[in-house]
Coordinates of C-alpha atoms in Angstrom, one line a residue:
M111 CA 102.7 -29.2 77.7
K112 CA 99.5 -28.1 75.9
T113 CA 98.4 -24.6 74.9
F114 CA 94.6 -24.5 75.2
A115 CA 92.0 -21.8 74.4
A116 CA 88.6 -21.6 76.0
I117 CA 86.0 -19.5 74.4
D118 CA 82.7 -18.5 76.1
V119 CA 80.0 -17.0 73.9
G120 CA 78.0 -15.6 76.7
S121 CA 74.8 -13.6 77.0
Y122 CA 76.3 -10.2 77.6
E123 CA 80.0 -10.9 77.1
Q124 CA 82.3 -13.0 74.9
S125 CA 85.6 -14.0 76.4
M126 CA 88.6 -16.1 75.6
K127 CA 91.3 -17.4 77.9
I128 CA 94.6 -18.9 76.8
Y129 CA 96.2 -21.5 79.1
T130 CA 99.2 -23.6 79.3
I131 CA 98.5 -27.1 80.8
S132 CA 101.0 -29.6 82.0
K133 CA 101.3 -32.3 84.6
A134 CA 104.1 -30.6 86.3
G135 CA 102.8 -27.0 86.2
G136 CA 99.0 -27.6 86.3
I137 CA 96.8 -25.0 84.6
R138 CA 98.3 -21.6 84.1
E139 CA 96.3 -18.7 82.6
V140 CA 98.4 -16.8 80.0
D141 CA 96.0 -14.3 78.5
C142 CA 92.4 -13.2 78.8
I143 CA 90.4 -11.3 76.1
R144 CA 86.9 -10.0 76.8
N145 CA 84.4 -8.3 74.6
R146 CA 81.1 -6.6 75.7
L147 CA 78.3 -7.6 73.3
D148 CA 74.8 -8.1 74.6
L149 CA 73.3 -11.0 72.8
G150 CA 70.8 -11.9 75.5
S151 CA 68.5 -8.9 75.1
D152 CA 67.7 -10.0 71.6
T153 CA 67.3 -13.7 72.6
Y154 CA 65.1 -13.1 75.6
I155 CA 62.8 -10.6 73.8
T156 CA 62.5 -11.9 70.2
G157 CA 64.0 -15.4 70.3
K158 CA 66.6 -14.4 67.6
V159 CA 69.9 -12.6 67.3
S160 CA 69.7 -9.5 65.1
Q161 CA 71.8 -9.3 62.0
E162 CA 73.8 -6.4 63.3
K163 CA 74.8 -8.3 66.5
M164 CA 75.5 -11.5 64.4
D165 CA 77.9 -9.5 62.3
E166 CA 79.6 -8.1 65.3
L167 CA 79.8 -11.5 67.0
C168 CA 81.5 -13.0 63.9
R169 CA 84.0 -10.2 63.8
V170 CA 84.9 -10.7 67.5
L171 CA 85.2 -14.5 67.0
R172 CA 87.5 -14.0 64.0
E173 CA 89.7 -11.9 66.2
F174 CA 89.8 -14.7 68.7
V175 CA 90.8 -17.1 66.0
S176 CA 93.7 -14.7 65.0
I177 CA 94.9 -14.5 68.6
M178 CA 94.7 -18.3 68.9
E179 CA 96.9 -18.6 65.8
G180 CA 99.4 -16.2 67.3
Y181 CA 99.6 -18.4 70.5
R182 CA 99.8 -21.6 68.3
V183 CA 97.2 -23.3 70.5
D184 CA 97.1 -27.1 70.4
D185 CA 93.3 -27.3 71.0
Y186 CA 90.3 -25.2 71.9
R187 CA 86.7 -25.4 73.1
A188 CA 84.1 -22.9 72.2
Y189 CA 80.7 -23.0 74.0
G190 CA 77.5 -21.0 73.7
T191 CA 75.3 -20.5 76.8
S192 CA 71.7 -19.3 77.2
A193 CA 71.8 -16.5 74.6
I194 CA 72.5 -19.2 71.9
R195 CA 70.7 -22.0 73.6
E196 CA 67.3 -20.2 73.8
I197 CA 67.2 -18.8 70.2
K198 CA 64.8 -20.3 67.7
N199 CA 67.3 -20.8 65.0
T200 CA 70.3 -22.2 66.9
V201 CA 71.4 -24.6 64.1
I202 CA 71.4 -21.7 61.5
V203 CA 73.4 -19.4 63.8
L204 CA 76.0 -22.1 64.7
D205 CA 76.4 -22.8 60.9
Q206 CA 76.9 -19.1 60.2
I207 CA 79.6 -18.9 62.9
M208 CA 81.3 -22.0 61.5
Q209 CA 81.2 -20.7 57.9
R210 CA 82.3 -17.1 58.7
T211 CA 84.9 -17.7 61.4
G212 CA 85.9 -21.4 61.2
L213 CA 85.0 -21.9 64.9
K214 CA 82.9 -24.9 65.9
V215 CA 80.7 -23.6 68.7
E216 CA 78.9 -26.2 70.8
V217 CA 75.8 -25.3 72.9
L218 CA 75.8 -26.2 76.5
S219 CA 72.7 -27.3 78.3
N220 CA 72.1 -25.4 81.5
S221 CA 73.2 -28.4 83.7
E222 CA 76.4 -28.8 81.6
Q223 CA 77.2 -25.1 81.9
R224 CA 76.6 -25.0 85.6
F225 CA 78.7 -28.1 86.1
L226 CA 81.6 -26.5 84.3
D227 CA 81.2 -23.4 86.5
Y228 CA 81.2 -25.8 89.5
K229 CA 84.4 -27.4 88.2
S230 CA 86.0 -24.0 87.9
I231 CA 85.4 -23.4 91.6
A232 CA 86.7 -26.8 92.5
S233 CA 89.9 -26.0 90.5
R234 CA 90.7 -23.6 93.4
G235 CA 91.6 -26.8 95.3
E236 CA 91.8 -26.6 99.1
G237 CA 89.7 -23.4 99.3
F238 CA 86.7 -25.1 97.8
E239 CA 87.1 -28.3 99.7
K240 CA 87.4 -26.5 103.0
I241 CA 84.4 -24.2 102.6
I242 CA 82.0 -26.9 101.6
E243 CA 82.7 -28.9 104.7
K244 CA 80.0 -26.7 106.2
G245 CA 76.6 -25.8 104.8
T246 CA 77.2 -23.8 101.6
I247 CA 75.1 -22.4 98.8
V248 CA 76.6 -21.6 95.4
A249 CA 75.0 -18.7 93.6
D250 CA 75.9 -19.0 90.0
I251 CA 74.5 -15.8 88.4
G252 CA 74.2 -15.7 84.6
G253 CA 72.5 -13.5 82.0
G254 CA 69.4 -15.7 81.6
S255 CA 69.1 -17.5 84.9
I256 CA 70.8 -18.3 88.2
Q257 CA 71.7 -21.7 89.6
L258 CA 71.5 -22.3 93.3
S259 CA 73.3 -25.4 94.5
L260 CA 73.5 -26.6 98.1
F261 CA 76.5 -28.4 99.6
D262 CA 76.4 -30.3 102.9
K263 CA 79.3 -32.2 104.3
D264 CA 81.4 -32.0 101.1
K265 CA 78.6 -33.3 98.9
L266 CA 76.3 -31.6 96.4
S267 CA 72.8 -32.3 97.9
A268 CA 70.4 -30.2 95.7
T269 CA 70.5 -27.8 92.8
Q270 CA 67.8 -25.6 91.2
N271 CA 67.7 -23.3 88.2
L272 CA 65.7 -20.1 88.4
R273 CA 65.0 -17.7 85.5
L274 CA 66.4 -14.7 87.4
G275 CA 69.4 -13.9 85.3
V276 CA 70.7 -10.3 85.3
L277 CA 69.8 -9.6 81.6
R278 CA 66.4 -11.2 81.9
L279 CA 65.5 -9.2 85.0
Q280 CA 66.8 -6.0 83.4
E281 CA 64.5 -6.5 80.4
R282 CA 61.6 -7.2 82.7
L283 CA 62.1 -4.1 84.8
Q284 CA 62.6 -1.9 81.7
H285 CA 59.3 -3.3 80.3
L286 CA 57.6 -2.2 83.5
N287 CA 59.0 1.3 83.0
V288 CA 59.4 2.0 86.7
R289 CA 60.8 5.2 88.3
P290 CA 64.5 5.0 89.4
S291 CA 63.4 5.5 93.0
C292 CA 61.3 2.3 92.9
Y293 CA 63.8 0.2 91.0
D294 CA 65.5 -1.5 94.0
A295 CA 62.2 -2.2 95.9
L296 CA 60.6 -3.7 92.8
L297 CA 63.7 -5.8 92.1
D298 CA 63.6 -7.1 95.7
E299 CA 60.0 -8.1 95.3
L300 CA 60.6 -10.0 92.1
L301 CA 63.5 -11.9 93.7
F302 CA 61.8 -12.6 97.0
A303 CA 58.7 -14.1 95.2
Q304 CA 60.8 -16.9 93.7
L305 CA 63.5 -17.3 96.3
S306 CA 61.0 -17.8 99.1
V307 CA 59.7 -20.9 97.2
F308 CA 63.2 -22.2 96.9
K309 CA 63.7 -21.6 100.7
K310 CA 60.5 -23.6 101.5
M311 CA 61.5 -26.5 99.3
Y312 CA 65.2 -26.8 100.1
L313 CA 66.2 -24.9 103.2
K314 CA 63.8 -26.1 105.8
D315 CA 66.3 -27.7 108.2
R316 CA 69.6 -26.6 106.7
N317 CA 72.2 -24.4 108.3
I318 CA 73.9 -22.4 105.6
E319 CA 77.0 -20.6 106.7
N320 CA 78.7 -19.7 103.4
I321 CA 77.8 -18.3 100.0
I322 CA 80.0 -18.9 96.9
V323 CA 79.3 -16.3 94.2
V324 CA 80.1 -16.9 90.6
D325 CA 79.4 -14.0 88.2
D326 CA 81.1 -11.3 86.2
Y327 CA 80.4 -8.1 88.2
I328 CA 79.9 -8.4 92.0
S329 CA 82.7 -11.1 92.2
E330 CA 85.2 -8.7 90.8
L331 CA 84.4 -6.0 93.3
I332 CA 84.4 -8.3 96.2
R333 CA 87.8 -9.5 95.3
S334 CA 89.3 -6.0 94.6
R335 CA 87.4 -3.8 97.0
L336 CA 85.9 -5.6 99.9
T337 CA 88.5 -8.1 101.0
D338 CA 91.9 -8.0 102.6
P339 CA 94.6 -8.7 100.0
A340 CA 96.0 -11.5 102.2
N341 CA 92.6 -13.1 102.2
R342 CA 91.4 -12.2 98.7
G343 CA 87.9 -13.1 97.7
Y344 CA 86.5 -13.7 101.2
A345 CA 84.1 -11.1 102.7
D346 CA 82.1 -11.2 105.9
G347 CA 78.5 -10.2 106.1
E348 CA 79.2 -6.8 107.6
A349 CA 81.5 -5.7 104.7
L350 CA 79.0 -7.0 102.1
S351 CA 76.1 -5.3 103.8
S352 CA 77.9 -2.0 103.8
Y353 CA 78.7 -2.3 100.1
L354 CA 75.1 -3.2 99.2
E355 CA 73.8 -0.2 101.1
Y356 CA 76.2 2.1 99.1
L357 CA 74.7 0.8 95.9
K358 CA 71.2 1.5 97.0
G359 CA 72.0 5.1 98.0
H360 CA 74.0 6.4 95.0
T361 CA 73.4 7.1 91.3
D362 CA 74.8 5.1 88.4
V363 CA 77.3 7.8 87.6
E364 CA 78.6 7.9 91.2
I365 CA 78.9 4.1 91.3
A366 CA 80.7 3.9 88.0
K367 CA 83.2 6.5 89.2
R368 CA 83.7 4.9 92.6
F369 CA 84.3 1.4 91.2
D370 CA 86.0 2.5 88.0
M371 CA 83.6 0.6 85.7
P372 CA 81.5 1.5 82.6
E373 CA 78.2 3.2 83.5
E374 CA 76.4 0.7 81.2
N375 CA 77.4 -2.1 83.5
V376 CA 76.1 -0.5 86.7
Q377 CA 72.5 -1.8 86.2
L378 CA 73.7 -5.3 85.8
L379 CA 75.9 -4.8 89.0
R380 CA 72.8 -3.7 90.9
I381 CA 70.8 -6.7 89.8
A382 CA 73.7 -9.2 90.7
S383 CA 74.1 -7.5 94.0
A384 CA 70.4 -7.6 94.8
I385 CA 70.4 -11.4 94.1
V386 CA 73.3 -11.9 96.5
R387 CA 71.6 -9.7 99.1
Q388 CA 68.4 -11.8 98.9
V389 CA 70.3 -15.1 99.1
A390 CA 72.3 -13.8 102.1
M391 CA 69.0 -12.7 103.8
M392 CA 67.4 -16.0 103.0
T393 CA 70.2 -18.1 104.5
D394 CA 71.7 -15.8 107.2
A395 CA 75.2 -16.8 105.8
K396 CA 78.1 -15.2 107.6
L397 CA 80.8 -15.5 104.9
V398 CA 80.8 -14.8 101.1
W399 CA 83.5 -16.2 98.9
A400 CA 84.1 -14.9 95.3
P401 CA 86.7 -17.2 93.8
G402 CA 86.9 -15.1 90.7
V403 CA 86.4 -18.0 88.3
T404 CA 84.7 -18.1 84.9
L405 CA 83.2 -20.7 82.6
C406 CA 86.5 -20.7 80.7
D407 CA 88.3 -21.9 83.8
G408 CA 85.9 -24.8 84.0
M409 CA 86.6 -25.6 80.4
A410 CA 90.3 -25.7 80.9
Y411 CA 89.9 -27.9 84.0
E412 CA 87.7 -30.4 82.2
Y413 CA 90.2 -30.5 79.2
A414 CA 93.1 -31.1 81.6
E415 CA 91.1 -33.7 83.5
S416 CA 90.0 -35.6 80.3
H417 CA 93.6 -35.7 79.0
R418 CA 94.9 -36.9 82.4
M419 CA 97.1 -33.9 82.9
L420 CA 95.6 -33.0 86.3
A421 CA 95.1 -34.9 89.6
Q422 CA 91.4 -35.0 90.5
V423 CA 90.6 -32.4 93.1
H424 CA 87.0 -33.5 93.8
D425 CA 84.8 -36.5 93.1
F426 CA 82.4 -35.0 90.6
E427 CA 80.7 -38.2 89.7
Q428 CA 79.7 -38.8 93.3
D429 CA 78.1 -35.4 93.3
I430 CA 75.9 -36.3 90.4
V431 CA 74.9 -39.5 92.1
T432 CA 74.2 -37.7 95.4
C433 CA 72.0 -35.2 93.4
A434 CA 70.1 -38.1 91.9
R435 CA 69.5 -39.6 95.4
G436 CA 68.2 -36.2 96.5
I437 CA 65.7 -36.3 93.6
S438 CA 64.6 -39.8 94.5
K439 CA 64.0 -38.7 98.1
R440 CA 62.0 -35.6 97.0
F441 CA 59.7 -37.9 95.0
M442 CA 59.4 -40.4 97.9
G443 CA 61.5 -43.1 96.2
S444 CA 62.5 -46.2 98.3
K445 CA 66.1 -45.6 99.4
R446 CA 66.8 -49.3 100.3
R447 CA 65.4 -50.6 97.0
G448 CA 67.2 -47.9 94.9
E449 CA 70.5 -48.9 96.5
T450 CA 69.7 -52.6 96.0
L451 CA 69.0 -52.1 92.3
E452 CA 72.1 -49.9 92.0
Q453 CA 74.3 -52.6 93.4
I454 CA 72.8 -55.4 91.3
S455 CA 72.8 -53.4 88.1
L456 CA 76.4 -52.3 88.5
T457 CA 77.5 -55.9 89.3
I458 CA 75.9 -57.1 86.1
F459 CA 77.3 -54.2 84.1
D460 CA 80.8 -54.7 85.3
S461 CA 80.7 -58.4 84.5
M462 CA 79.7 -57.8 80.9
K463 CA 82.2 -55.1 79.8
R464 CA 83.4 -57.1 76.8
V465 CA 79.8 -57.8 75.7
H466 CA 78.1 -54.5 76.0
G467 CA 81.0 -52.2 74.9
M468 CA 79.9 -49.4 77.1
G469 CA 82.1 -47.2 79.3
K470 CA 82.3 -45.2 82.5
R471 CA 79.7 -42.6 81.4
E472 CA 77.1 -45.2 80.6
R473 CA 77.8 -46.9 83.9
L474 CA 77.0 -43.6 85.6
L475 CA 73.7 -43.3 83.7
L476 CA 72.7 -46.8 84.8
R477 CA 73.4 -45.8 88.4
I478 CA 71.1 -42.8 88.1
A479 CA 68.4 -44.8 86.4
A480 CA 68.5 -47.4 89.2
L481 CA 68.2 -44.7 91.9
L482 CA 65.2 -43.0 90.1
H483 CA 63.5 -46.2 89.0
D484 CA 60.3 -45.6 91.1
C485 CA 60.0 -41.8 91.1
G486 CA 56.9 -42.0 89.0
K487 CA 54.9 -43.5 91.8
Y488 CA 54.9 -40.1 93.5
I489 CA 52.3 -39.1 90.8
S490 CA 50.6 -42.3 89.8
M491 CA 51.0 -46.0 90.7
L492 CA 49.0 -46.9 87.5
N493 CA 50.9 -44.8 85.0
L494 CA 54.3 -45.2 86.6
S495 CA 56.4 -45.2 83.4
E496 CA 55.2 -42.0 81.8
C497 CA 55.1 -40.2 85.1
A498 CA 58.7 -41.2 85.8
Y499 CA 59.8 -40.1 82.3
S500 CA 58.1 -36.7 82.8
I501 CA 59.7 -36.2 86.3
I502 CA 63.2 -36.9 85.1
M503 CA 62.9 -34.8 81.9
A504 CA 61.6 -31.9 84.0
T505 CA 64.1 -32.2 86.8
E506 CA 67.6 -30.9 86.2
I507 CA 70.5 -33.2 87.1
I508 CA 73.6 -31.1 87.2
G509 CA 76.5 -32.6 85.3
L510 CA 74.3 -34.4 82.7
S511 CA 73.5 -33.1 79.3
H512 CA 69.9 -32.9 78.0
R513 CA 70.6 -36.0 75.9
E514 CA 72.0 -38.0 78.8
R515 CA 69.0 -37.1 81.0
E516 CA 66.8 -38.3 78.2
I517 CA 68.6 -41.6 78.1
V518 CA 68.1 -42.0 81.9
A519 CA 64.4 -41.1 81.5
N520 CA 63.8 -43.6 78.7
V521 CA 65.7 -46.4 80.6
V522 CA 63.4 -45.9 83.6
K523 CA 60.3 -45.6 81.4
Y524 CA 61.0 -48.9 79.5
N525 CA 61.9 -50.7 82.7
H526 CA 58.2 -50.5 83.4
Q527 CA 56.6 -50.9 80.0
D528 CA 57.2 -52.6 76.6
F529 CA 60.2 -51.3 74.7
E530 CA 59.5 -49.2 71.6
Y531 CA 61.5 -50.1 68.6
E532 CA 60.9 -46.8 66.8
M533 CA 61.9 -44.1 69.4
V534 CA 61.5 -40.4 69.0
S535 CA 63.5 -37.8 71.1
S536 CA 61.9 -35.1 73.2
E537 CA 62.6 -32.7 70.3
G538 CA 60.4 -34.8 68.0
E539 CA 63.3 -36.2 66.0
T540 CA 64.2 -39.9 65.4
M541 CA 66.5 -41.0 68.2
E542 CA 70.2 -41.3 67.2
R543 CA 71.5 -44.9 66.7
T544 CA 74.1 -44.7 69.5
E545 CA 71.6 -43.3 72.0
Y546 CA 68.9 -45.8 71.0
L547 CA 71.3 -48.7 71.6
T548 CA 72.5 -47.3 74.9
I549 CA 68.9 -47.1 76.1
A550 CA 68.2 -50.7 74.9
K551 CA 71.3 -52.0 76.6
L552 CA 70.9 -50.2 79.9
T553 CA 67.1 -51.1 80.0
A554 CA 67.9 -54.8 79.6
I555 CA 70.3 -54.7 82.6
L556 CA 67.9 -52.7 84.8
R557 CA 65.0 -55.0 83.9
I558 CA 66.7 -58.2 85.1
S559 CA 68.1 -56.3 88.2
N560 CA 64.5 -55.2 88.9
A561 CA 63.3 -58.9 88.5
L562 CA 65.9 -60.0 91.1
D563 CA 64.1 -57.8 93.7
R564 CA 60.4 -58.2 92.8
S565 CA 59.5 -58.8 96.4
H566 CA 61.1 -55.5 97.4
K567 CA 62.7 -57.4 100.3
Q568 CA 66.3 -57.2 99.1
K569 CA 66.8 -61.0 99.1
C570 CA 69.3 -60.9 96.3
R571 CA 71.8 -58.3 97.4
D572 CA 74.7 -60.7 97.5
I573 CA 75.1 -62.0 93.9
R574 CA 77.9 -63.2 91.7
V575 CA 77.7 -62.9 87.9
A576 CA 79.6 -65.0 85.3
R577 CA 79.3 -65.6 81.6
R578 CA 79.3 -69.2 80.5
E579 CA 79.1 -69.5 76.7
D580 CA 75.6 -68.3 75.8
E581 CA 74.3 -67.8 79.4
L582 CA 74.8 -65.2 82.0
V583 CA 74.7 -67.1 85.3
I584 CA 73.6 -65.0 88.2
T585 CA 74.3 -66.8 91.5
V586 CA 72.3 -65.6 94.4
N587 CA 73.7 -66.2 97.9
T588 CA 70.7 -66.3 100.2
S589 CA 68.8 -68.8 102.4
E590 CA 65.6 -67.0 101.7
D591 CA 62.8 -68.2 99.4
I592 CA 63.2 -66.6 96.0
T593 CA 60.4 -68.4 94.3
L594 CA 58.8 -65.1 93.3
E595 CA 62.0 -63.7 91.8
K596 CA 62.5 -66.9 89.8
G597 CA 58.9 -67.1 88.6
L598 CA 58.9 -63.5 87.2
F599 CA 62.5 -63.6 85.9
D600 CA 61.9 -65.3 82.6
A601 CA 59.7 -62.5 81.2
R602 CA 62.4 -59.9 81.9
A603 CA 65.2 -62.2 80.7
E604 CA 63.7 -62.4 77.2
F605 CA 64.5 -58.7 76.3
F606 CA 68.0 -59.1 77.7
K607 CA 68.5 -62.1 75.4
E608 CA 67.2 -60.1 72.5
V609 CA 69.7 -57.3 73.2
Y610 CA 72.8 -59.3 74.1
S611 CA 72.1 -62.8 72.6
I612 CA 72.9 -64.1 76.1
L613 CA 70.3 -65.8 78.3
P614 CA 70.4 -64.7 82.0
V615 CA 69.6 -67.5 84.4
I616 CA 69.3 -67.6 88.2
R617 CA 71.2 -70.0 90.4
Q618 CA 70.6 -70.1 94.2
K619 CA 73.4 -70.9 96.6
R620 CA 71.8 -71.4 100.0
L621 CA 73.8 -70.0 102.9
P622 CA 74.2 -72.3 105.9

């Protein structure tokens, strides 16, 4: 059994949960400590955290360290979200925290953060699997933004991040200096403007029956006030509508007293509720589920999963792949050719495990690159490589970090143009050695996979790959003419030989 601590340095609250994790008992929450400190307001207005709040944050984190020592935790994870991610001096702030508290805080990209939230929901087991059998939208409401993710027939089909977080909206409304009587109407206008665009892009022909809400305010009230104790967390549209009307018709003082909450939190509750109301109106969903999970729960789930202390509840990798297929479809990518390149690339990858030294994660990145190989054609047939790079870097792929998305973007880019031996990251820094080598290795595989389908007619779907001394023999089982593939193969094979010191060659085995 392991004792694990998960620390969330959030935009308006810092929390730590202590868990015991074992194969026999699963994940069990032992303690939860929460502290209200609004870091997001500073970040979203000035781009920095004030010295006063920095001092308070370090004090809180030192207390967390003391509590961890009391529980004798075996391991911990500490993650910062948008309030740390969006400041100008992130590196300095993280170093201060390390020096003053001893905690190593890592910053999650938005897609990584939302994927952990998603895992926290999945950790609820059968409840999650059952609800996503039908059309479902997950509204993950944070301080800086919200993430809307669509599920259809058990699979994640699309996801989009919108800068409509509760703290960001609060600051925007305060800046407008509106009268209290106009607050709700103006908030609805702000939300409707962006959510209507989301509806046009993603909800044209979808039937959404359920909403899953992840947040720190409305979820708690749904679970404690609006639902039957025997069916905790599930609320129908009528109960939710009645609750939302109550919020619109009463003062902050009355709401704080009714729901037994600090008055300073009421404005954030109003904003979170308005977001849920707009999503419910947009989808006509009949059921709302608040599983009552937090980022810390997702951190514990991922830790248990990575240490093989938990049976997998859901195929998360397949969700990432499904999301990539959705992106390819949006940018008019060829489904058949993408699947062909995926199949060929993975066959070559799996046959060379001892040569390339890459693992499961790199295999996933190769799959995604194969599926998105032609997305740049949506913008330009002439400047395909740069357009593909821009699309992938600008399109969030939930579950991938920013660095992983950059690896995919570069693999697709250099599949279509000459490889650059001095590579710079999107932040303007020299690419790290391991990332550079991963890009080179995956690009080499994707290039020869692409060469095997130059005619775009899927002649070489049935292949066998075997290494023989200094050659990689690719045997193609087909009775079709592959003169074009053979003729254009050598140019692509040169880079592969440069990377692996192995020459790929084509052999055709004609079918009867």
